[in-house]
Short mmCIF file of C-alpha atoms and ligand atoms in Angstrom, two decimals:
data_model
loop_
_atom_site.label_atom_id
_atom_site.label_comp_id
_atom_site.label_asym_id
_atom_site.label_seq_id
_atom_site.Cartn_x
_atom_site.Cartn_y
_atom_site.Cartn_z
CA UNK A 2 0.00 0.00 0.00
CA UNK A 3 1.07 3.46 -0.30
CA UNK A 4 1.76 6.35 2.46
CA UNK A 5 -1.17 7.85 1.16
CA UNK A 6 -3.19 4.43 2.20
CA UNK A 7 -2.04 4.55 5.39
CA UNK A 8 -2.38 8.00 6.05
CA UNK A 9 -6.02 8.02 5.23
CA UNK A 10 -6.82 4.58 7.02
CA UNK A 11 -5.51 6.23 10.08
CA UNK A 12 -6.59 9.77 9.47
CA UNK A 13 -2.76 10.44 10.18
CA UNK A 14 -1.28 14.19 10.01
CA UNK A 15 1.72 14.39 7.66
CA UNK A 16 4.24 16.15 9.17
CA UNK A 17 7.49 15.96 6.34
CA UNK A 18 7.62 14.39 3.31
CA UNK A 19 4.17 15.26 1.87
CA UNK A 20 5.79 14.86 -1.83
CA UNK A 21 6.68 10.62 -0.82
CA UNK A 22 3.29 9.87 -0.25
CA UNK A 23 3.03 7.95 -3.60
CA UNK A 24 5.61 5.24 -2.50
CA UNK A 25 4.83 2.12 -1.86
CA UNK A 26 4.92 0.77 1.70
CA UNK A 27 5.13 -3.33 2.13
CA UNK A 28 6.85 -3.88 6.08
CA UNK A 29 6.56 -2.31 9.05
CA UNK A 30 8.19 -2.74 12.23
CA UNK A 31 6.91 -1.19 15.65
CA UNK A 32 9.15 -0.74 18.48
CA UNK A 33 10.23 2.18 21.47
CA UNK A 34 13.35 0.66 21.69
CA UNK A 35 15.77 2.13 19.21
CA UNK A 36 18.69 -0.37 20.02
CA UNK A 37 16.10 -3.05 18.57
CA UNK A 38 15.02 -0.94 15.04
CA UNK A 39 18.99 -0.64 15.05
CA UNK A 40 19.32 -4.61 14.56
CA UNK A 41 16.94 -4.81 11.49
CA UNK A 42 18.84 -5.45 8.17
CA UNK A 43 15.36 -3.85 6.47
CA UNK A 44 14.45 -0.31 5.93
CA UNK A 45 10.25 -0.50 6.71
CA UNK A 46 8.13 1.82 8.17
CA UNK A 47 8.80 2.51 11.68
CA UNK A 48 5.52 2.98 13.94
CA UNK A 49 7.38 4.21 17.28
CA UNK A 50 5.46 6.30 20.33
CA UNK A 51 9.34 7.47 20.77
CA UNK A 52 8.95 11.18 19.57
CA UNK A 53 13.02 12.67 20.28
CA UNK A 54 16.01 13.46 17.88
CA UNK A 55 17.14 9.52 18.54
CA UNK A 56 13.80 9.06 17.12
CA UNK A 57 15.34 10.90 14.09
CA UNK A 58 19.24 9.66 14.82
CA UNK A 59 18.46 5.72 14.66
CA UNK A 60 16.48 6.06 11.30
CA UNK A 61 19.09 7.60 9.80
CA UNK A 62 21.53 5.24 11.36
CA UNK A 63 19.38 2.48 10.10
CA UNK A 64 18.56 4.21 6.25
CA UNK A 65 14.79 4.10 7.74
CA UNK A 66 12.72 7.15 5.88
CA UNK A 67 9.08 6.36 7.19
CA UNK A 68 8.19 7.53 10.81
CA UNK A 69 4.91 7.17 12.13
CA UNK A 70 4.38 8.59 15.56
CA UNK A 71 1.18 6.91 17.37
CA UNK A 72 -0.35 8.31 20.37
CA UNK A 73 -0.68 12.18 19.39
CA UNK A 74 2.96 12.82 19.38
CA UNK A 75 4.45 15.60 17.84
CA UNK A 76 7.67 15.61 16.17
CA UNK A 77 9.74 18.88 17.34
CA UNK A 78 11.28 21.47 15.12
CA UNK A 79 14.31 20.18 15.59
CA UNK A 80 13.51 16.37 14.88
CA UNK A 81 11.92 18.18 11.33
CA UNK A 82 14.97 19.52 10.79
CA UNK A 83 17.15 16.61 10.74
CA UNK A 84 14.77 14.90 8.99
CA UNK A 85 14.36 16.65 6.25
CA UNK A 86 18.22 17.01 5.92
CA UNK A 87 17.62 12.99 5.66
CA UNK A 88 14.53 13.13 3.12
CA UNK A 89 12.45 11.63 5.58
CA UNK A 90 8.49 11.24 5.92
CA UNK A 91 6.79 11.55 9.18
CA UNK A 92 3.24 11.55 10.05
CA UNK A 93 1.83 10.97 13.26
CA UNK A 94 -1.32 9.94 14.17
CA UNK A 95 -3.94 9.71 17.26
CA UNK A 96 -4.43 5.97 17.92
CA UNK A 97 -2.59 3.66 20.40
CA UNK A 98 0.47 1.37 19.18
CA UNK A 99 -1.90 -1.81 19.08
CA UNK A 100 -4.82 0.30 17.90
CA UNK A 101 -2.24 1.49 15.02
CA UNK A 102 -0.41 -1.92 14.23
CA UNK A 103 -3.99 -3.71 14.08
CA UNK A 104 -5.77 -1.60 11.11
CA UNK A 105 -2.29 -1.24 9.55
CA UNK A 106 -2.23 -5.27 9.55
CA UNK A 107 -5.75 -5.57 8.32
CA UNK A 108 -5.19 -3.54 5.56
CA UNK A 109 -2.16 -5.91 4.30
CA UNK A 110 0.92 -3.76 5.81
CA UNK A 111 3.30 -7.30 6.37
CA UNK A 112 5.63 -7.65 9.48
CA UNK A 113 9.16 -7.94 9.01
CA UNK A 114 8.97 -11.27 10.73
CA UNK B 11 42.01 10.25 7.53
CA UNK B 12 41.62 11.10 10.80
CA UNK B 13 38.16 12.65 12.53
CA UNK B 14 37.52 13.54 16.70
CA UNK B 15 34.29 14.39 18.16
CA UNK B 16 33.53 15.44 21.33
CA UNK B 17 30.59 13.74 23.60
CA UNK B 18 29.27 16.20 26.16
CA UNK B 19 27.90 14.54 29.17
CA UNK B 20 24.08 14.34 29.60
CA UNK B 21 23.95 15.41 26.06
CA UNK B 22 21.15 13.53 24.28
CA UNK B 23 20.13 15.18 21.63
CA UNK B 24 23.18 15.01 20.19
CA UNK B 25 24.24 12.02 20.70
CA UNK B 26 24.47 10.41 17.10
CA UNK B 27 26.33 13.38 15.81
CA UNK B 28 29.47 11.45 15.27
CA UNK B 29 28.06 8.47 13.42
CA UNK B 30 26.09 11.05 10.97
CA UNK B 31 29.41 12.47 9.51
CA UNK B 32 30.62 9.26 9.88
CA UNK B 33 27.95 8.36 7.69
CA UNK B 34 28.91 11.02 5.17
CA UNK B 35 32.29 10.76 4.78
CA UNK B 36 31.67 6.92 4.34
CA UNK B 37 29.33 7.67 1.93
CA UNK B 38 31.36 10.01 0.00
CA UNK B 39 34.18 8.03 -0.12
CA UNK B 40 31.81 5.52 -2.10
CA UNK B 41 32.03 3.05 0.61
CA UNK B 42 29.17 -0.29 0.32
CA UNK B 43 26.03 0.93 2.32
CA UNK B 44 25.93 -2.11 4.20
CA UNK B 45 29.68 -1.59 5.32
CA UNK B 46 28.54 2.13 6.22
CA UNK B 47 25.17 0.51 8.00
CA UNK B 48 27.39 -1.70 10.00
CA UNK B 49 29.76 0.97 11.11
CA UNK B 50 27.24 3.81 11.93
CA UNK B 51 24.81 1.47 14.04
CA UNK B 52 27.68 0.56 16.15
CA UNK B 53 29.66 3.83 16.49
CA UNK B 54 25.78 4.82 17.09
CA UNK B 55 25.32 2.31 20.11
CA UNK B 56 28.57 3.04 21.43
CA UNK B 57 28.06 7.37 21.45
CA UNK B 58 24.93 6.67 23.51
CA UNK B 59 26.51 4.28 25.77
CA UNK B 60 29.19 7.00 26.70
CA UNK B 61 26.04 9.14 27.40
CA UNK B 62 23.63 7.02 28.81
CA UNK B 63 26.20 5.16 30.87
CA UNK B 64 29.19 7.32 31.25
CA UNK B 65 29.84 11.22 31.74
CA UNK B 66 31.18 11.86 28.28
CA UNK B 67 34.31 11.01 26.39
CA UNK B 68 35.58 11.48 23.14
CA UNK B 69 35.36 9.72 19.67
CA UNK B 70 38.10 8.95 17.50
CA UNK B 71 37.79 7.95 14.05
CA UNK B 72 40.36 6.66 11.27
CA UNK B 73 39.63 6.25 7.91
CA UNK B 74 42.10 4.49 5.65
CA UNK B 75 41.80 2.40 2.08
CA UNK B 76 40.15 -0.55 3.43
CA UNK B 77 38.95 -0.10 6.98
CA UNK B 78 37.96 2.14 9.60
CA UNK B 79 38.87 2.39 12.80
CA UNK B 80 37.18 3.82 15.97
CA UNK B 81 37.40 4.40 19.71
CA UNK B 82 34.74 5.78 21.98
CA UNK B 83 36.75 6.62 25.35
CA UNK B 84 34.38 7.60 27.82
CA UNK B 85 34.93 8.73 31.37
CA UNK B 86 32.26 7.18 33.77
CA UNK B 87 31.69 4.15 36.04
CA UNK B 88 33.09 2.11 34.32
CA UNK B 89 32.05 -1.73 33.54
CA UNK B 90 32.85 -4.38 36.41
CA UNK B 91 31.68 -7.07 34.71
CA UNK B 92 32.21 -7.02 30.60
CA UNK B 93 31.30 -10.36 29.79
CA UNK B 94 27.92 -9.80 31.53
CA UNK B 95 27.24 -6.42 29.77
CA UNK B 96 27.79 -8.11 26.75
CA UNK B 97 24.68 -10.34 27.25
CA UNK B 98 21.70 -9.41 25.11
CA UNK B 99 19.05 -8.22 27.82
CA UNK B 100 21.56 -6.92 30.40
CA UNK B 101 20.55 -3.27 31.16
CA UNK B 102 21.22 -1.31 33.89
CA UNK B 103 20.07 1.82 32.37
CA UNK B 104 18.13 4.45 34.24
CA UNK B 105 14.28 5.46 34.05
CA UNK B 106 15.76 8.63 31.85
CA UNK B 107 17.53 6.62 29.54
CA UNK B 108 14.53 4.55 28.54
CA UNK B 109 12.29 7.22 28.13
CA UNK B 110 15.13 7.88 25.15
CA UNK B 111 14.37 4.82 23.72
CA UNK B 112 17.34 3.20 24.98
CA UNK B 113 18.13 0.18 27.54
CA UNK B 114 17.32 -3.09 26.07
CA UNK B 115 20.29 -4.67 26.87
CA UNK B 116 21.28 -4.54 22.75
CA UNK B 117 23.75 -1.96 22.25
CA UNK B 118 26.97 -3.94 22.69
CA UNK B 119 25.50 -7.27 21.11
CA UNK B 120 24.79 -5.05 18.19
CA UNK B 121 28.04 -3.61 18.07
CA UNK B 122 29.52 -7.05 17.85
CA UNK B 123 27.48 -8.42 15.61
CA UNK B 124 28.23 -5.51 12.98
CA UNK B 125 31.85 -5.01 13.30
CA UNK B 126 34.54 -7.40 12.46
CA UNK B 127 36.87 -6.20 15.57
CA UNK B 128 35.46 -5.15 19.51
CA UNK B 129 37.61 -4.28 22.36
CA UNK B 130 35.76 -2.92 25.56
CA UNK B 131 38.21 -1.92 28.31
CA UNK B 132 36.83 -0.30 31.29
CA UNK B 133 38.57 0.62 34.79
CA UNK B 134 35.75 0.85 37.36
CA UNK B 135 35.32 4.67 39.26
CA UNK B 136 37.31 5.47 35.64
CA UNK B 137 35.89 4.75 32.53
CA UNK B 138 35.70 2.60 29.39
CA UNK B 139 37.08 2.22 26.28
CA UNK B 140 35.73 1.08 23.21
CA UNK B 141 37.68 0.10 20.24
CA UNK B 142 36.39 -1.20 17.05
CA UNK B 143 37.18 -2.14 13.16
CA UNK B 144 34.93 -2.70 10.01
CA UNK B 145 36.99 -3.63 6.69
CA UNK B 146 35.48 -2.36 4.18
CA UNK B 147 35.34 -5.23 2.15
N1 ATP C 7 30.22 3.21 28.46
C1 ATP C 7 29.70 2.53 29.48
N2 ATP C 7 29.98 2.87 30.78
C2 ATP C 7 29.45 2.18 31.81
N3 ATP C 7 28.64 1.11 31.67
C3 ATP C 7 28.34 0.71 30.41
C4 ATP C 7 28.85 1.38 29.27
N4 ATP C 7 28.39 0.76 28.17
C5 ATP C 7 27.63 -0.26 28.61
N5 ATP C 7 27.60 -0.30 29.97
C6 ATP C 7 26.89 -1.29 30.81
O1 ATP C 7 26.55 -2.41 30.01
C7 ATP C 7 25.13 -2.57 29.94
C8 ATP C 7 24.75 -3.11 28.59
O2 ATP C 7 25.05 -2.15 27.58
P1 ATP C 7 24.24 -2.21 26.20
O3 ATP C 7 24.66 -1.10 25.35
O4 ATP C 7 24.36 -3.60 25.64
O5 ATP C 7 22.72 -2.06 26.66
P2 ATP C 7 21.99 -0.74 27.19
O6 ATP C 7 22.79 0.45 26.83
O7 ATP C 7 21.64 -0.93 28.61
O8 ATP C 7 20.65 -0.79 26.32
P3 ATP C 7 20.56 -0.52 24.73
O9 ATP C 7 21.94 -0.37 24.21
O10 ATP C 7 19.85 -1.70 24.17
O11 ATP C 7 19.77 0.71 24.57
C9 ATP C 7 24.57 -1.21 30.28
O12 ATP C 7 23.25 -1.25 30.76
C10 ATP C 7 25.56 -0.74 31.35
O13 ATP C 7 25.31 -1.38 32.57
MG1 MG C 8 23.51 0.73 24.91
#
């Protein structure tokens, strides 16, 4: 599915990246522990409720471009800043982690593993 | 070539500066992206360590033809027991340092899992020193 998709299944807010909405999204992985995203060999979408520059730090460490915040976080100007220096998409949106992960899933998003 | 960076204690938002333009200059120098991945996740794990952990240190970096070298020399606590730290799962981070995302008990696993040389020497009540390689092919 694309960014779009998800976007509008989870009536998400983009925050950067509003021109990469066309690409095509197949894994995700969801984690608040950055050390963990950091042992992935893939690049999927991250769906974190960690909103801080390691937020930011670890996907560029890991060549991760899709960040979607869950729980109402807001990414700071700071984290947009980096970001953007790293072409990155973030969008954020109001539901919980499992509330998140579970329509994401239904809708054919694939886990890593 | 040679490259220092300074790590200021309690200095989170920062930490990762080090492995960015590590990042660059890797990827300028037209190094594979899954050498560079390997290199910046573990220089990456070892900067927050010497913040998370420690009070600060320094990072040294060398860059020749076919490898790079680096050492993150932190003063701090220190680690009493190395072989235990080294165990997936083994955290003894603080409340703060979770709330950063950090304290699974990963770093140093995924340090040595991603570069082809780790040396941790630490001096309890001094400090600890990380050394590690990645040839770059
Ligand atoms: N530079 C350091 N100074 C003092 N103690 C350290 C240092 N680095 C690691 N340790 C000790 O080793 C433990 C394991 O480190 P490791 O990096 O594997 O996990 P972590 O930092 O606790 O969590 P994670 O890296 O997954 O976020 C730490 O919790 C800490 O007790
Ligand atoms: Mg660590």
């Amino acid at each position: 599915m694309t960014l779009r998709e998800i976007v509008d299944s989870l009536e998400a807010t983009v925050h950067l990246g509003e021109g990469n909405l066309d690409t095509e999204v197949s894994h995700a992985f969801a984690s608040d522990l950055m050390s963990e995203v950091l042992t992935l060999s893939d690049t999927p979408l991250l769906i974190t409720g960690l909103c801080n520059m390691q937020t930011i730090r670890t996907c560029d460490m890991a060549n991760i471009d899709q960040i979607l915040l869950v729980r109402n976080k807001k990414p700071t100007d700071e984290m947009l800043e980096l970001a953007e220096d790293n072409d990155m998409t973030i969008i954020s949106c109001r539901y919980s982690m499992f509330k998140t992960c579970g329509i994401l899933f239904q809708k054919g998003l694939l886990p890593l593993y | 070539m040679h490259q220092e960076y300074t790590i200021i204690e309690g200095d989170f938002v920062n930490a990762g500066k080090a492995s960015s333009s590590v990042k660059k200059t890797l990827k300028q120098l037209d190094v594979n992206p899954s050498v560079v991945k390997r290199v910046v996740v573990a220089l990456y794990e070892a900067e927050v360590n010497a913040i998370a952990h420690a009070y600060g240190g320094k990072v040294l970096v060398d860059i020749d033809e076919d490898k790079i070298h680096m050492v993150v020399a932190d003063k701090g606590p220190g680690i009493p027991d190395i072989a235990q730290a080294m165990q997936e799962g083994y955290s003894t981070a603080r409340p703060e340092v979770r709330d950063m995302g950090f304290g699974a008990g990963m770093g140093l696993p995924n340090m040595q899992k991603n570069v082809d040389k780790l040396d941790v020497k630490s001096t309890v009540g001094v400090g600890t020193t990380v050394e590690m390689e990645v040839n770059f092919s």
